[in-house]
PDB file of C-alpha atoms in Angstrom:
ATOM      1  CA  MET G 125     155.869 112.285 242.572  1.00 38.00           C
ATOM      2  CA  ASN G 126     155.174 112.529 246.392  1.00 43.00           C
ATOM      3  CA  THR G 127     151.667 113.866 247.017  1.00 45.00           C
ATOM      4  CA  ASN G 128     152.028 113.890 251.025  1.00 53.00           C
ATOM      5  CA  GLN G 129     151.930 117.191 252.494  1.00 54.00           C
ATOM      6  CA  PRO G 130     155.562 118.537 253.468  1.00 55.00           C
ATOM      7  CA  GLN G 131     156.625 117.692 257.050  1.00 53.00           C
ATOM      8  CA  LYS G 132     157.400 120.354 259.507  1.00 55.00           C
ATOM      9  CA  PRO G 133     161.024 120.725 260.535  1.00 51.00           C
ATOM     10  CA  ALA G 134     161.854 119.707 264.128  1.00 52.00           C
ATOM     11  CA  GLU G 135     162.011 122.206 266.845  1.00 58.00           C
ATOM     12  CA  LYS G 136     165.667 123.623 267.386  1.00 69.00           C
ATOM     13  CA  GLU G 137     165.805 122.973 271.043  1.00 74.00           C
ATOM     14  CA  ASN G 138     169.333 124.213 271.311  1.00 87.00           C
ATOM     15  CA  MET G 139     168.375 127.746 270.473  1.00 93.00           C
ATOM     16  CA  HIS G 140     167.523 130.350 273.345  1.00 95.00           C
ATOM     17  CA  PRO G 141     164.059 129.684 274.859  1.00 95.00           C
ATOM     18  CA  ARG G 142     162.729 133.026 273.849  1.00 97.00           C
ATOM     19  CA  ASN G 143     164.024 132.632 270.232  1.00 97.00           C
ATOM     20  CA  SER G 144     161.051 132.914 267.786  1.00 96.00           C
ATOM     21  CA  HIS G 145     162.930 130.607 265.308  1.00 96.00           C
ATOM     22  CA  ARG G 146     163.041 127.552 267.595  1.00 93.00           C
ATOM     23  CA  GLY G 147     160.217 125.867 265.613  1.00 91.00           C
ATOM     24  CA  GLY G 148     162.067 126.189 262.252  1.00 91.00           C
ATOM     25  CA  TYR G 149     160.933 127.883 259.029  1.00 94.00           C
ATOM     26  CA  ASP G 150     157.144 127.943 258.407  1.00 95.00           C
ATOM     27  CA  PHE G 151     157.262 128.776 254.838  1.00 96.00           C
ATOM     28  CA  LYS G 152     153.543 129.221 254.386  1.00 95.00           C
ATOM     29  CA  LEU G 153     153.678 132.122 256.866  1.00 96.00           C
ATOM     30  CA  LEU G 154     156.922 133.489 255.386  1.00 97.00           C
ATOM     31  CA  CYS G 155     155.634 133.437 251.853  1.00 98.00           C
ATOM     32  CA  LYS G 156     152.632 135.414 253.054  1.00 97.00           C
ATOM     33  CA  ALA G 157     155.002 138.080 254.507  1.00 97.00           C
ATOM     34  CA  ASP G 158     157.161 137.985 251.379  1.00 97.00           C
ATOM     35  CA  PRO G 159     155.412 136.503 248.255  1.00 97.00           C
ATOM     36  CA  GLU G 160     158.668 136.657 246.460  1.00 97.00           C
ATOM     37  CA  LEU G 161     160.045 133.839 248.583  1.00 98.00           C
ATOM     38  CA  LYS G 162     157.697 131.311 246.844  1.00 97.00           C
ATOM     39  CA  ASN G 163     160.187 131.350 243.943  1.00 97.00           C
ATOM     40  CA  PHE G 164     162.835 129.822 246.022  1.00 97.00           C
ATOM     41  CA  VAL G 165     160.904 127.305 248.162  1.00 96.00           C
ATOM     42  CA  GLY G 166     160.843 123.491 247.277  1.00 95.00           C
ATOM     43  CA  VAL G 167     160.526 120.179 249.119  1.00 93.00           C
ATOM     44  CA  ASN G 168     163.716 118.260 249.967  1.00 89.00           C
ATOM     45  CA  LYS G 169     164.252 114.483 249.916  1.00 89.00           C
ATOM     46  CA  HIS G 170     162.771 114.345 253.714  1.00 87.00           C
ATOM     47  CA  ASP G 171     159.593 115.960 252.592  1.00 88.00           C
ATOM     48  CA  VAL G 172     160.489 119.108 254.318  1.00 89.00           C
ATOM     49  CA  GLU G 173     159.879 122.492 252.830  1.00 92.00           C
ATOM     50  CA  THR G 174     163.090 124.451 252.333  1.00 94.00           C
ATOM     51  CA  ILE G 175     165.217 126.702 250.143  1.00 95.00           C
ATOM     52  CA  ASP G 176     168.486 125.940 248.396  1.00 93.00           C
ATOM     53  CA  PHE G 177     170.888 127.547 251.038  1.00 89.00           C
ATOM     54  CA  SER G 178     173.826 127.505 248.555  1.00 87.00           C
ATOM     55  CA  ASP G 179     171.834 130.220 246.557  1.00 91.00           C
ATOM     56  CA  PRO G 180     172.531 133.765 247.816  1.00 90.00           C
ATOM     57  CA  GLN G 181     169.267 135.190 246.229  1.00 94.00           C
ATOM     58  CA  ALA G 182     167.325 132.541 248.005  1.00 95.00           C
ATOM     59  CA  VAL G 183     169.122 133.267 251.587  1.00 94.00           C
ATOM     60  CA  LYS G 184     168.371 136.976 251.095  1.00 96.00           C
ATOM     61  CA  GLU G 185     164.670 136.568 250.203  1.00 97.00           C
ATOM     62  CA  LEU G 186     164.400 134.211 253.408  1.00 97.00           C
ATOM     63  CA  ASN G 187     166.053 136.882 255.560  1.00 97.00           C
ATOM     64  CA  LYS G 188     163.660 139.461 254.064  1.00 98.00           C
ATOM     65  CA  ALA G 189     160.656 137.366 254.910  1.00 98.00           C
ATOM     66  CA  LEU G 190     161.862 136.470 258.397  1.00 98.00           C
ATOM     67  CA  LEU G 191     162.530 140.211 259.378  1.00 98.00           C
ATOM     68  CA  LYS G 192     159.089 141.074 257.915  1.00 98.00           C
ATOM     69  CA  HIS G 193     157.077 138.318 259.610  1.00 98.00           C
ATOM     70  CA  TYR G 194     158.766 138.211 263.101  1.00 98.00           C
ATOM     71  CA  TYR G 195     160.083 141.704 263.468  1.00 98.00           C
ATOM     72  CA  GLY G 196     157.790 143.944 261.294  1.00 98.00           C
ATOM     73  CA  VAL G 197     160.661 145.331 259.191  1.00 98.00           C
ATOM     74  CA  ASP G 198     159.694 146.421 255.768  1.00 97.00           C
ATOM     75  CA  GLY G 199     161.707 146.700 252.633  1.00 96.00           C
ATOM     76  CA  TRP G 200     164.783 145.100 254.095  1.00 97.00           C
ATOM     77  CA  ASP G 201     167.683 144.643 251.510  1.00 96.00           C
ATOM     78  CA  ILE G 202     171.348 144.757 251.152  1.00 95.00           C
ATOM     79  CA  PRO G 203     173.761 145.744 248.369  1.00 94.00           C
ATOM     80  CA  GLU G 204     174.991 142.895 246.313  1.00 89.00           C
ATOM     81  CA  GLY G 205     178.016 141.020 247.781  1.00 85.00           C
ATOM     82  CA  TYR G 206     177.324 142.127 251.400  1.00 90.00           C
ATOM     83  CA  LEU G 207     176.921 139.784 254.441  1.00 85.00           C
ATOM     84  CA  CYS G 208     173.569 138.201 254.614  1.00 89.00           C
ATOM     85  CA  PRO G 209     173.683 136.701 258.070  1.00 90.00           C
ATOM     86  CA  PRO G 210     171.459 133.848 259.301  1.00 91.00           C
ATOM     87  CA  ILE G 211     168.601 135.477 261.217  1.00 96.00           C
ATOM     88  CA  PRO G 212     167.887 132.733 263.922  1.00 95.00           C
ATOM     89  CA  GLY G 213     171.618 132.875 265.184  1.00 94.00           C
ATOM     90  CA  ARG G 214     171.719 136.594 265.241  1.00 96.00           C
ATOM     91  CA  ALA G 215     168.496 136.569 267.444  1.00 97.00           C
ATOM     92  CA  ASP G 216     170.000 134.141 269.780  1.00 97.00           C
ATOM     93  CA  TYR G 217     172.972 136.559 270.464  1.00 97.00           C
ATOM     94  CA  VAL G 218     170.324 139.370 271.303  1.00 98.00           C
ATOM     95  CA  HIS G 219     168.431 137.118 273.713  1.00 98.00           C
ATOM     96  CA  TYR G 220     171.517 135.915 275.574  1.00 98.00           C
ATOM     97  CA  ILE G 221     172.740 139.501 276.173  1.00 98.00           C
ATOM     98  CA  ALA G 222     169.375 140.303 277.336  1.00 98.00           C
ATOM     99  CA  ASP G 223     170.006 137.788 279.995  1.00 98.00           C
ATOM    100  CA  LEU G 224     173.096 139.663 281.122  1.00 97.00           C
ATOM    101  CA  LEU G 225     170.769 142.695 282.004  1.00 97.00           C
ATOM    102  CA  LYS G 226     168.251 140.425 283.608  1.00 97.00           C
ATOM    103  CA  GLU G 227     171.027 139.357 286.108  1.00 96.00           C
ATOM    104  CA  VAL G 228     171.654 142.955 286.932  1.00 96.00           C
ATOM    105  CA  ASN G 229     167.941 143.634 287.142  1.00 96.00           C
ATOM    106  CA  GLY G 230     166.932 140.942 289.792  1.00 94.00           C
ATOM    107  CA  SER G 231     165.882 138.416 287.262  1.00 95.00           C
ATOM    108  CA  LYS G 232     163.647 140.759 285.291  1.00 96.00           C
ATOM    109  CA  ILE G 233     163.961 141.262 281.534  1.00 96.00           C
ATOM    110  CA  GLN G 234     164.930 144.890 281.036  1.00 96.00           C
ATOM    111  CA  ASN G 235     162.985 146.289 278.207  1.00 96.00           C
ATOM    112  CA  GLY G 236     162.573 149.754 276.740  1.00 97.00           C
ATOM    113  CA  ASN G 237     164.520 152.748 275.132  1.00 95.00           C
ATOM    114  CA  LYS G 238     166.442 153.340 278.386  1.00 97.00           C
ATOM    115  CA  ILE G 239     168.617 150.742 277.231  1.00 98.00           C
ATOM    116  CA  ASN G 240     171.509 151.756 274.887  1.00 98.00           C
ATOM    117  CA  VAL G 241     173.386 149.222 272.918  1.00 98.00           C
ATOM    118  CA  LEU G 242     176.523 149.672 270.664  1.00 98.00           C
ATOM    119  CA  ASP G 243     176.883 147.480 267.691  1.00 98.00           C
ATOM    120  CA  ILE G 244     180.206 147.299 266.428  1.00 97.00           C
ATOM    121  CA  GLY G 245     180.655 146.422 262.706  1.00 94.00           C
ATOM    122  CA  MET G 246     176.990 146.559 262.201  1.00 95.00           C
ATOM    123  CA  GLY G 247     177.214 145.836 258.566  1.00 93.00           C
ATOM    124  CA  ALA G 248     174.865 146.816 255.647  1.00 95.00           C
ATOM    125  CA  ASN G 249     172.312 144.344 256.974  1.00 96.00           C
ATOM    126  CA  CYS G 250     171.648 146.250 260.364  1.00 97.00           C
ATOM    127  CA  VAL G 251     170.272 142.914 261.744  1.00 98.00           C
ATOM    128  CA  TYR G 252     171.163 143.304 265.332  1.00 98.00           C
ATOM    129  CA  PRO G 253     169.579 146.609 265.887  1.00 98.00           C
ATOM    130  CA  LEU G 254     166.433 145.523 263.956  1.00 98.00           C
ATOM    131  CA  ILE G 255     165.889 142.531 266.178  1.00 98.00           C
ATOM    132  CA  GLY G 256     166.937 144.227 269.348  1.00 98.00           C
ATOM    133  CA  ASN G 257     164.531 147.052 269.000  1.00 98.00           C
ATOM    134  CA  ALA G 258     161.597 144.932 267.720  1.00 98.00           C
ATOM    135  CA  VAL G 259     161.930 142.205 270.593  1.00 98.00           C
ATOM    136  CA  TYR G 260     163.202 144.526 273.541  1.00 98.00           C
ATOM    137  CA  LYS G 261     162.623 148.238 272.198  1.00 98.00           C
ATOM    138  CA  TRP G 262     166.282 148.953 273.094  1.00 98.00           C
ATOM    139  CA  GLN G 263     167.992 151.958 271.496  1.00 98.00           C
ATOM    140  CA  PHE G 264     170.971 151.090 269.150  1.00 98.00           C
ATOM    141  CA  THR G 265     174.120 152.907 267.785  1.00 98.00           C
ATOM    142  CA  GLY G 266     175.549 150.919 264.837  1.00 98.00           C
ATOM    143  CA  THR G 267     179.117 151.587 263.794  1.00 97.00           C
ATOM    144  CA  ASP G 268     180.962 150.435 260.518  1.00 95.00           C
ATOM    145  CA  ILE G 269     184.215 151.516 258.590  1.00 93.00           C
ATOM    146  CA  ASP G 270     182.260 151.240 255.302  1.00 93.00           C
ATOM    147  CA  PRO G 271     180.142 154.196 254.298  1.00 95.00           C
ATOM    148  CA  VAL G 272     178.280 151.728 251.776  1.00 95.00           C
ATOM    149  CA  ALA G 273     177.096 149.769 254.835  1.00 95.00           C
ATOM    150  CA  ILE G 274     176.153 152.841 256.778  1.00 97.00           C
ATOM    151  CA  ARG G 275     174.076 154.018 253.768  1.00 97.00           C
ATOM    152  CA  SER G 276     172.379 150.752 253.342  1.00 97.00           C
ATOM    153  CA  ALA G 277     171.397 150.525 256.906  1.00 98.00           C
ATOM    154  CA  LYS G 278     169.985 154.097 256.737  1.00 98.00           C
ATOM    155  CA  ASP G 279     167.995 153.174 253.805  1.00 98.00           C
ATOM    156  CA  ILE G 280     166.405 150.240 255.758  1.00 98.00           C
ATOM    157  CA  ILE G 281     165.629 152.627 258.781  1.00 98.00           C
ATOM    158  CA  GLY G 282     164.088 155.081 256.219  1.00 97.00           C
ATOM    159  CA  LEU G 283     161.552 152.602 255.156  1.00 97.00           C
ATOM    160  CA  ASN G 284     160.466 151.950 258.891  1.00 97.00           C
ATOM    161  CA  LYS G 285     159.377 155.319 260.280  1.00 91.00           C
ATOM    162  CA  GLY G 286     159.091 153.891 263.826  1.00 92.00           C
ATOM    163  CA  LEU G 287     162.759 153.287 263.889  1.00 96.00           C
ATOM    164  CA  GLN G 288     164.089 156.512 262.964  1.00 92.00           C
ATOM    165  CA  ASN G 289     164.534 157.803 266.530  1.00 95.00           C
ATOM    166  CA  GLN G 290     165.627 154.351 267.780  1.00 97.00           C
ATOM    167  CA  ILE G 291     168.632 153.418 265.714  1.00 98.00           C
ATOM    168  CA  SER G 292     171.499 155.691 264.895  1.00 97.00           C
ATOM    169  CA  PHE G 293     174.786 155.272 263.001  1.00 98.00           C
ATOM    170  CA  ARG G 294     178.400 156.262 263.252  1.00 97.00           C
ATOM    171  CA  LEU G 295     181.045 155.848 260.599  1.00 97.00           C
ATOM    172  CA  GLN G 296     184.360 154.630 262.065  1.00 95.00           C
ATOM    173  CA  THR G 297     187.033 156.522 260.503  1.00 94.00           C
ATOM    174  CA  GLY G 298     189.792 154.730 262.452  1.00 92.00           C
ATOM    175  CA  LYS G 299     190.330 151.584 260.351  1.00 86.00           C
ATOM    176  CA  ASP G 300     192.087 149.777 262.878  1.00 89.00           C
ATOM    177  CA  ASN G 301     190.008 151.145 265.849  1.00 93.00           C
ATOM    178  CA  VAL G 302     187.162 149.330 267.711  1.00 95.00           C
ATOM    179  CA  PHE G 303     185.712 151.486 270.507  1.00 98.00           C
ATOM    180  CA  VAL G 304     188.128 154.436 269.978  1.00 97.00           C
ATOM    181  CA  GLY G 305     186.154 156.993 267.833  1.00 95.00           C
ATOM    182  CA  ALA G 306     183.044 155.013 268.379  1.00 96.00           C
ATOM    183  CA  ILE G 307     182.338 155.905 272.012  1.00 98.00           C
ATOM    184  CA  LYS G 308     182.036 159.628 272.809  1.00 97.00           C
ATOM    185  CA  PRO G 309     183.114 161.147 276.114  1.00 97.00           C
ATOM    186  CA  ASP G 310     179.389 161.664 277.193  1.00 97.00           C
ATOM    187  CA  ASP G 311     178.169 158.143 275.898  1.00 98.00           C
ATOM    188  CA  ARG G 312     176.700 155.551 278.203  1.00 98.00           C
ATOM    189  CA  PHE G 313     176.177 152.012 276.835  1.00 98.00           C
ATOM    190  CA  ASP G 314     174.310 149.226 278.625  1.00 98.00           C
ATOM    191  CA  LEU G 315     175.617 146.589 276.205  1.00 98.00           C
ATOM    192  CA  THR G 316     178.105 146.402 273.411  1.00 98.00           C
ATOM    193  CA  MET G 317     178.046 143.555 270.732  1.00 98.00           C
ATOM    194  CA  CYS G 318     180.088 142.549 267.823  1.00 96.00           C
ATOM    195  CA  ASN G 319     180.377 140.009 265.213  1.00 93.00           C
ATOM    196  CA  PRO G 320     184.180 140.080 264.596  1.00 90.00           C
ATOM    197  CA  PRO G 321     185.842 139.183 261.095  1.00 81.00           C
ATOM    198  CA  PHE G 322     186.635 135.468 261.109  1.00 51.00           C
ATOM    199  CA  HIS G 323     189.709 135.266 259.008  1.00 35.00           C
ATOM    200  CA  GLY G 324     193.233 136.646 258.817  1.00 41.00           C
ATOM    201  CA  SER G 325     193.499 137.011 255.028  1.00 42.00           C
ATOM    202  CA  PHE G 326     191.481 136.627 251.835  1.00 46.00           C
ATOM    203  CA  LYS G 327     193.074 133.350 251.000  1.00 48.00           C
ATOM    204  CA  GLU G 328     192.074 131.978 254.486  1.00 44.00           C
ATOM    205  CA  ALA G 329     188.535 132.969 253.803  1.00 43.00           C
ATOM    206  CA  GLN G 330     188.563 131.368 250.316  1.00 45.00           C
ATOM    207  CA  ASP G 331     190.025 128.191 251.814  1.00 47.00           C
ATOM    208  CA  VAL G 332     187.392 127.898 254.514  1.00 43.00           C
ATOM    209  CA  THR G 333     184.590 128.575 251.937  1.00 46.00           C
ATOM    210  CA  ALA G 334     185.919 125.994 249.529  1.00 45.00           C
ATOM    211  CA  THR G 335     185.941 123.316 252.541  1.00 47.00           C
ATOM    212  CA  LYS G 336     182.502 124.257 253.370  1.00 46.00           C
ATOM    213  CA  TRP G 337     181.043 123.705 249.895  1.00 41.00           C
ATOM    214  CA  LYS G 338     182.844 120.417 249.681  1.00 49.00           C
ATOM    215  CA  LYS G 339     181.263 119.153 252.917  1.00 49.00           C
ATOM    216  CA  LEU G 340     177.928 120.277 251.508  1.00 45.00           C
ATOM    217  CA  GLY G 341     178.520 118.319 248.187  1.00 54.00           C
ATOM    218  CA  VAL G 342     178.034 121.594 246.236  1.00 52.00           C
ATOM    219  CA  MET G 343     180.830 122.583 243.719  1.00 48.00           C
ATOM    220  CA  LYS G 344     181.072 126.323 243.862  1.00 49.00           C
ATOM    221  CA  LYS G 345     183.738 128.745 243.064  1.00 48.00           C
ATOM    222  CA  PRO G 346     185.601 129.198 246.253  1.00 43.00           C
ATOM    223  CA  THR G 347     184.891 132.946 246.261  1.00 45.00           C
ATOM    224  CA  LEU G 348     181.143 132.701 246.185  1.00 46.00           C
ATOM    225  CA  LEU G 349     179.541 132.657 249.658  1.00 51.00           C
ATOM    226  CA  ASN G 350     176.001 131.874 250.215  1.00 46.00           C
ATOM    227  CA  PHE G 351     175.865 134.618 252.933  1.00 46.00           C
ATOM    228  CA  GLY G 352     177.973 137.231 250.934  1.00 49.00           C
ATOM    229  CA  GLY G 353     180.464 139.620 252.716  1.00 43.00           C
ATOM    230  CA  GLN G 354     182.778 142.195 252.012  1.00 44.00           C
ATOM    231  CA  LYS G 355     186.733 142.250 253.036  1.00 45.00           C
ATOM    232  CA  ASN G 356     186.099 144.067 256.380  1.00 47.00           C
ATOM    233  CA  GLU G 357     183.240 141.749 257.138  1.00 43.00           C
ATOM    234  CA  LEU G 358     185.115 138.308 256.796  1.00 43.00           C
ATOM    235  CA  TRP G 359     188.800 139.108 257.338  1.00 39.00           C
ATOM    236  CA  CYS G 360     191.175 141.541 258.941  1.00 46.00           C
ATOM    237  CA  ASN G 361     194.894 141.821 259.936  1.00 64.00           C
ATOM    238  CA  GLY G 362     195.494 139.232 262.670  1.00 60.00           C
ATOM    239  CA  GLY G 363     191.969 137.645 262.028  1.00 83.00           C
ATOM    240  CA  GLU G 364     189.473 136.934 264.885  1.00 91.00           C
ATOM    241  CA  VAL G 365     192.303 136.640 267.585  1.00 92.00           C
ATOM    242  CA  GLY G 366     193.759 140.045 266.554  1.00 92.00           C
ATOM    243  CA  PHE G 367     190.508 141.817 266.358  1.00 93.00           C
ATOM    244  CA  ILE G 368     189.291 140.645 269.799  1.00 95.00           C
ATOM    245  CA  ARG G 369     192.594 141.558 271.519  1.00 95.00           C
ATOM    246  CA  ARG G 370     192.283 145.057 270.042  1.00 95.00           C
ATOM    247  CA  MET G 371     188.614 145.057 271.253  1.00 97.00           C
ATOM    248  CA  VAL G 372     189.546 144.160 274.844  1.00 97.00           C
ATOM    249  CA  ALA G 373     192.397 146.555 275.146  1.00 97.00           C
ATOM    250  CA  GLU G 374     190.329 149.545 273.947  1.00 98.00           C
ATOM    251  CA  SER G 375     187.473 148.534 276.135  1.00 98.00           C
ATOM    252  CA  ALA G 376     189.465 149.136 279.191  1.00 98.00           C
ATOM    253  CA  GLN G 377     189.592 152.788 278.048  1.00 98.00           C
ATOM    254  CA  PHE G 378     185.883 153.046 278.424  1.00 98.00           C
ATOM    255  CA  ALA G 379     185.635 150.855 281.535  1.00 98.00           C
ATOM    256  CA  LYS G 380     182.964 153.043 283.385  1.00 98.00           C
ATOM    257  CA  GLN G 381     180.988 153.938 280.121  1.00 98.00           C
ATOM    258  CA  CYS G 382     179.814 150.602 279.473  1.00 98.00           C
ATOM    259  CA  LEU G 383     177.958 148.010 281.763  1.00 98.00           C
ATOM    260  CA  TRP G 384     178.727 144.825 279.713  1.00 98.00           C
ATOM    261  CA  PHE G 385     181.104 144.407 276.693  1.00 98.00           C
ATOM    262  CA  THR G 386     180.367 141.374 274.465  1.00 98.00           C
ATOM    263  CA  THR G 387     181.626 139.819 271.398  1.00 98.00           C
ATOM    264  CA  LEU G 388     180.851 136.591 269.390  1.00 96.00           C
ATOM    265  CA  VAL G 389     183.812 134.142 269.159  1.00 95.00           C
ATOM    266  CA  SER G 390     183.518 131.824 266.085  1.00 90.00           C
ATOM    267  CA  LYS G 391     186.681 129.799 266.658  1.00 89.00           C
ATOM    268  CA  LYS G 392     187.249 127.901 269.890  1.00 92.00           C
ATOM    269  CA  ASP G 393     190.982 128.298 269.515  1.00 92.00           C
ATOM    270  CA  THR G 394     190.432 132.127 269.922  1.00 94.00           C
ATOM    271  CA  LEU G 395     189.383 131.684 273.505  1.00 96.00           C
ATOM    272  CA  PRO G 396     192.722 131.251 275.389  1.00 96.00           C
ATOM    273  CA  ALA G 397     193.981 134.573 273.733  1.00 95.00           C
ATOM    274  CA  ALA G 398     190.809 136.384 274.502  1.00 96.00           C
ATOM    275  CA  TYR G 399     190.894 135.238 278.184  1.00 98.00           C
ATOM    276  CA  ASN G 400     194.551 136.271 278.514  1.00 97.00           C
ATOM    277  CA  ALA G 401     193.749 139.752 277.090  1.00 97.00           C
ATOM    278  CA  LEU G 402     190.817 140.162 279.667  1.00 98.00           C
ATOM    279  CA  LYS G 403     192.995 139.142 282.490  1.00 98.00           C
ATOM    280  CA  TRP G 404     195.796 141.551 281.348  1.00 98.00           C
ATOM    281  CA  ASN G 405     193.430 144.408 281.034  1.00 98.00           C
ATOM    282  CA  LYS G 406     191.903 143.581 284.445  1.00 98.00           C
ATOM    283  CA  ALA G 407     188.232 142.695 283.640  1.00 98.00           C
ATOM    284  CA  LEU G 408     186.350 141.950 286.875  1.00 98.00           C
ATOM    285  CA  ASP G 409     183.983 139.479 285.525  1.00 98.00           C
ATOM    286  CA  VAL G 410     184.021 137.336 282.289  1.00 98.00           C
ATOM    287  CA  LYS G 411     181.355 135.094 281.145  1.00 98.00           C
ATOM    288  CA  THR G 412     181.299 132.665 278.330  1.00 98.00           C
ATOM    289  CA  ILE G 413     177.996 131.749 276.667  1.00 97.00           C
ATOM    290  CA  ASN G 414     177.879 128.712 274.376  1.00 95.00           C
ATOM    291  CA  MET G 415     175.473 128.850 271.386  1.00 93.00           C
ATOM    292  CA  ALA G 416     174.708 125.768 268.891  1.00 85.00           C
ATOM    293  CA  HIS G 417     173.050 126.182 265.587  1.00 78.00           C
ATOM    294  CA  GLY G 418     173.037 123.072 263.552  1.00 72.00           C
ATOM    295  CA  GLN G 419     176.484 121.590 263.535  1.00 75.00           C
ATOM    296  CA  LYS G 420     178.203 124.763 264.345  1.00 81.00           C
ATOM    297  CA  THR G 421     178.944 125.871 267.861  1.00 86.00           C
ATOM    298  CA  THR G 422     179.916 129.446 268.626  1.00 92.00           C
ATOM    299  CA  ARG G 423     180.064 131.322 271.892  1.00 96.00           C
ATOM    300  CA  ILE G 424     179.773 134.883 273.240  1.00 97.00           C
ATOM    301  CA  ILE G 425     182.342 136.264 275.536  1.00 98.00           C
ATOM    302  CA  ALA G 426     180.905 138.933 278.018  1.00 98.00           C
ATOM    303  CA  TRP G 427     183.000 141.122 280.344  1.00 98.00           C
ATOM    304  CA  THR G 428     182.592 144.097 282.721  1.00 98.00           C
ATOM    305  CA  PHE G 429     184.978 146.504 284.514  1.00 98.00           C
ATOM    306  CA  LEU G 430     182.266 147.363 287.168  1.00 98.00           C
ATOM    307  CA  THR G 431     181.955 145.723 290.603  1.00 98.00           C
ATOM    308  CA  PRO G 432     178.669 144.203 291.703  1.00 97.00           C
ATOM    309  CA  GLU G 433     178.051 147.379 293.753  1.00 98.00           C
ATOM    310  CA  GLU G 434     178.699 149.638 290.619  1.00 98.00           C
ATOM    311  CA  GLN G 435     176.389 147.496 288.475  1.00 98.00           C
ATOM    312  CA  THR G 436     173.618 148.063 290.919  1.00 97.00           C
ATOM    313  CA  ASN G 437     174.236 151.698 291.074  1.00 98.00           C
ATOM    314  CA  TRP G 438     174.202 151.650 287.254  1.00 98.00           C
ATOM    315  CA  LYS G 439     170.908 150.057 287.240  1.00 97.00           C
ATOM    316  CA  ASN G 440     169.375 152.517 289.868  1.00 97.00           C
ATOM    317  CA  LYS G 441     170.796 155.570 287.952  1.00 97.00           C
ATOM    318  CA  TYR G 442     170.021 154.634 284.333  1.00 97.00           C
ATOM    319  CA  TRP G 443     166.917 152.252 284.464  1.00 96.00           C
ATOM    320  CA  LYS G 444     164.686 153.675 286.959  1.00 87.00           C
TER     321      LYS G 444
END
């Protein structure tokens, strides 16, 4: 038996500089935040403390501890089978879109509840609003087509009294809509964000999951995902390409009500179609932000329909 102290994981230098998770997982601190996590922590062959990331319950408990320790979230939970996203990657997205506001604001981070963010497809986990409000004190509106997801998010907020006036929710009743029905005529959002469904069908999701487990050397049923996920969270008609095309087309209808629209893009092959849609819909500025987490590379596409002068006027009108 190895009696040496477990080694600390190497710093994740490819994460955003402001990301609290660059130093990896400190399981001693995390187990203090959530004692139940101790049941899932062990030492791997490299003498590093870790959990079994193929175990959905272990991943869920890790998320609960991370959200408690770093973001002060009490009682986080999700219904069985719902998406349990990796917290460090979600935090990266929040920090990078904060930099978009920083550019408009003379290189100064824009904190506070004057900033309004729309989270499209928030999910039952409510992770983006929880992180964004904890770190930057932004106000969030989360939308979802699933009433169960909305109820779960409301339950989380109900356990955290300080968030009840900071995070609100809207059920999207138009199953194929993105912004239509989510943005009201008198709304104003500084940022929108979204983690679109990756796949075009249930079979595609199964095949990708089976390949993932094979690479990890884990024999699992292909329907079992360590991070969970419901149908609308993982696949939709047209897959990621179709969803982002619809998103871009609808964003043009609300061109003057949002400062920056953003979305995650999981597949590199999606980019050409996204750029074509943005060109067709006359976006004035488009930015691509690359993010790397482990062996996986994703990116954020951000676009605006406002001229530099209009962006400055926006800042002066709404942020002062």
